[in-house]
Structure formats: structure tokens, C-alpha cells
XYZ file of C-alpha atoms in Angstrom:
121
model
C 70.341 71.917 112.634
C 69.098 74.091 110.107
C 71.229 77.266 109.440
C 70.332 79.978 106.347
C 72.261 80.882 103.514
C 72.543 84.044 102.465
C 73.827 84.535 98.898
C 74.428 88.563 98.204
C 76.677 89.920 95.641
C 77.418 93.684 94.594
C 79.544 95.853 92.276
C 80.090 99.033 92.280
C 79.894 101.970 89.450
C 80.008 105.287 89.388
C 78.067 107.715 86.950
C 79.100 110.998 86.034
C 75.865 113.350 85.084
C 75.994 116.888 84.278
C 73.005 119.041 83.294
C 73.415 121.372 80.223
C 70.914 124.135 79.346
C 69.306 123.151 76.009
C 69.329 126.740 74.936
C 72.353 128.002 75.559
C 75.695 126.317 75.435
C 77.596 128.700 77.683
C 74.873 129.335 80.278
C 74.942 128.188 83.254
C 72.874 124.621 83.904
C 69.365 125.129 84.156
C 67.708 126.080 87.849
C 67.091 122.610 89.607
C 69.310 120.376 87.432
C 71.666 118.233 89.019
C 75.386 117.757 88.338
C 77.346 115.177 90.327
C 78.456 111.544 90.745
C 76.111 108.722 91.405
C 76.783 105.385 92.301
C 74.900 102.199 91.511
C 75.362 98.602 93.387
C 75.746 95.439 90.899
C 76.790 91.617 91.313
C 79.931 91.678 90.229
C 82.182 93.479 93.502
C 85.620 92.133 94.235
C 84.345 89.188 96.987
C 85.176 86.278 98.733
C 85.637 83.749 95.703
C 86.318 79.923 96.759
C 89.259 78.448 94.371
C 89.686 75.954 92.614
C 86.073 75.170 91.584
C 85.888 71.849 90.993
C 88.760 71.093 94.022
C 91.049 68.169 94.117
C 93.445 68.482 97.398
C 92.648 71.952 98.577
C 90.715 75.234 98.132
C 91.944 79.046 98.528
C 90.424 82.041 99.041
C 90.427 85.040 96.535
C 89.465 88.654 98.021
C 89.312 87.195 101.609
C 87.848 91.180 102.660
C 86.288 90.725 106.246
C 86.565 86.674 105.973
C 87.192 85.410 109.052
C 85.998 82.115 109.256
C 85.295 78.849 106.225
C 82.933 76.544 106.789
C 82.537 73.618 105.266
C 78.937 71.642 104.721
C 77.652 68.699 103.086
C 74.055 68.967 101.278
C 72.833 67.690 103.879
C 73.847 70.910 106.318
C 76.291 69.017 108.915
C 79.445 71.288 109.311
C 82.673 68.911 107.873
C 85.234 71.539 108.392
C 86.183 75.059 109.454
C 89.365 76.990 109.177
C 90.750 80.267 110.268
C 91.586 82.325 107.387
C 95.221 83.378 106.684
C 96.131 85.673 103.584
C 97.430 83.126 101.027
C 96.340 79.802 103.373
C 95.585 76.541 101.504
C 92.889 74.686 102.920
C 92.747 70.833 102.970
C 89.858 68.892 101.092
C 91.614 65.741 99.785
C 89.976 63.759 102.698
C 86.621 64.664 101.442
C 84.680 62.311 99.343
C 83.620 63.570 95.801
C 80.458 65.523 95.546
C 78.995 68.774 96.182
C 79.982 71.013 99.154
C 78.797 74.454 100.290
C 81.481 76.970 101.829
C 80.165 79.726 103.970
C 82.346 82.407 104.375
C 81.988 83.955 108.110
C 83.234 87.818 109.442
C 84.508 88.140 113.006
C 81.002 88.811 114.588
C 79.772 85.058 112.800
C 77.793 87.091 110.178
C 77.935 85.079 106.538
C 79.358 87.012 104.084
C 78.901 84.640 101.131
C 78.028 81.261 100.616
C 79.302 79.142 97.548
C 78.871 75.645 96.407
C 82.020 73.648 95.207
C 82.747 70.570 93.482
C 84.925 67.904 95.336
C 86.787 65.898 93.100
């Protein structure tokens, strides 16, 4: 079964620009200038964040947002484990053997939201 992974990441900031007449410090902003707020996306938005990275007995879920759904999958892409996400929830990886892991994170409508690879020790 071969399923993507989507990796996206954003953060948000706002810039404030305001147009000043070069001329004239009191005028009013010259015809056609702009003056207003502008936002920009970047990589670094409050998401989904897998925890603790390398894992021992269990992993949690920082900034859960519209997470509905983890997944767990070996390398390989055969699903280990899924569990319904509860605010605060501890999930259960002692049983795992050590290695590498990817965790998709999944909305209500089974859309991935993020993707992250762990370390299982």
C-alpha cells in the first residue's frame, strides 16, 4: 500500500506599512500609496508537534489543532498503530521495537495534516 506524505509547515506575521510623502512631512500620503497590514506565511506556525522525540514508553501531542486521528508507520509504510486524539492523551509506544517511525497526523475528513518521523527508543 503506498500512501503520500505530505509535510507543510507555516507561520504567520504581520507587517505594518505606511506610505509617507517624501516632500512633505504633514501631507497627506502620496496618491496611490498604500497603508495597511500585510501578512506573510512562514514554517514556523503553532502545529501538531509529536513529543518526546526520541520516545521511550509513549508520545504526546503538542498543538493537537484539527488532529483527529495518529497514525503510526514503520519505514516500510505498514500502519502499526492509530489512536483517537484526546487533549492531554498519552499514547503507548513501549511495545514498539527501537528504530525509526513516521506519525501522520489525520483531521476528521482523513486529510494529513502533518507527518513527522520519531525515534523509538
Amino acid at each position: 500500500m503506498k500512501q503520500a506524505l505530505l509535510l507543510l509547515s507555516f507561520t504567520l506575521f504581520t507587517i505594518h506599512l505606511t506610505a509617507q510623502n517624501q516632500f512633505c512631512d504633514d501631507c497627506p500620503a502620496t496618491p496611490g500609496a498604500h497603508s495597511g497590514n500585510y501578512q506573510y506565511l512562514s514554517d514556523e506556525l503553532e502545529q501538531p508537534t509529536v513529543f518526546p522525540n526520541p520516545a521511550i514508553d509513549f508520545i504526546s501531542l503538542k498543538n493537537p489543532g484539527t488532529v483527529q486521528t495518529i497514525r503510526i508507520y514503520n519505514l516500510v509504510g505498514r500502519e502499526l498503530r492509530q489512536f483517537e486524539v484526546e487533549m492531554g492523551k498519552r499514547y503507548p509506544v513501549s511495545d514498539l521495537p527501537r528504530g525509526m517511525y513516521l506519525v501522520q497526523m489525520v483531521d476528521q475528513s482523513q486529510n494529513v495534516i502533518k507527518t513527522q518521523r520519531i525515534n523509538k527508543r
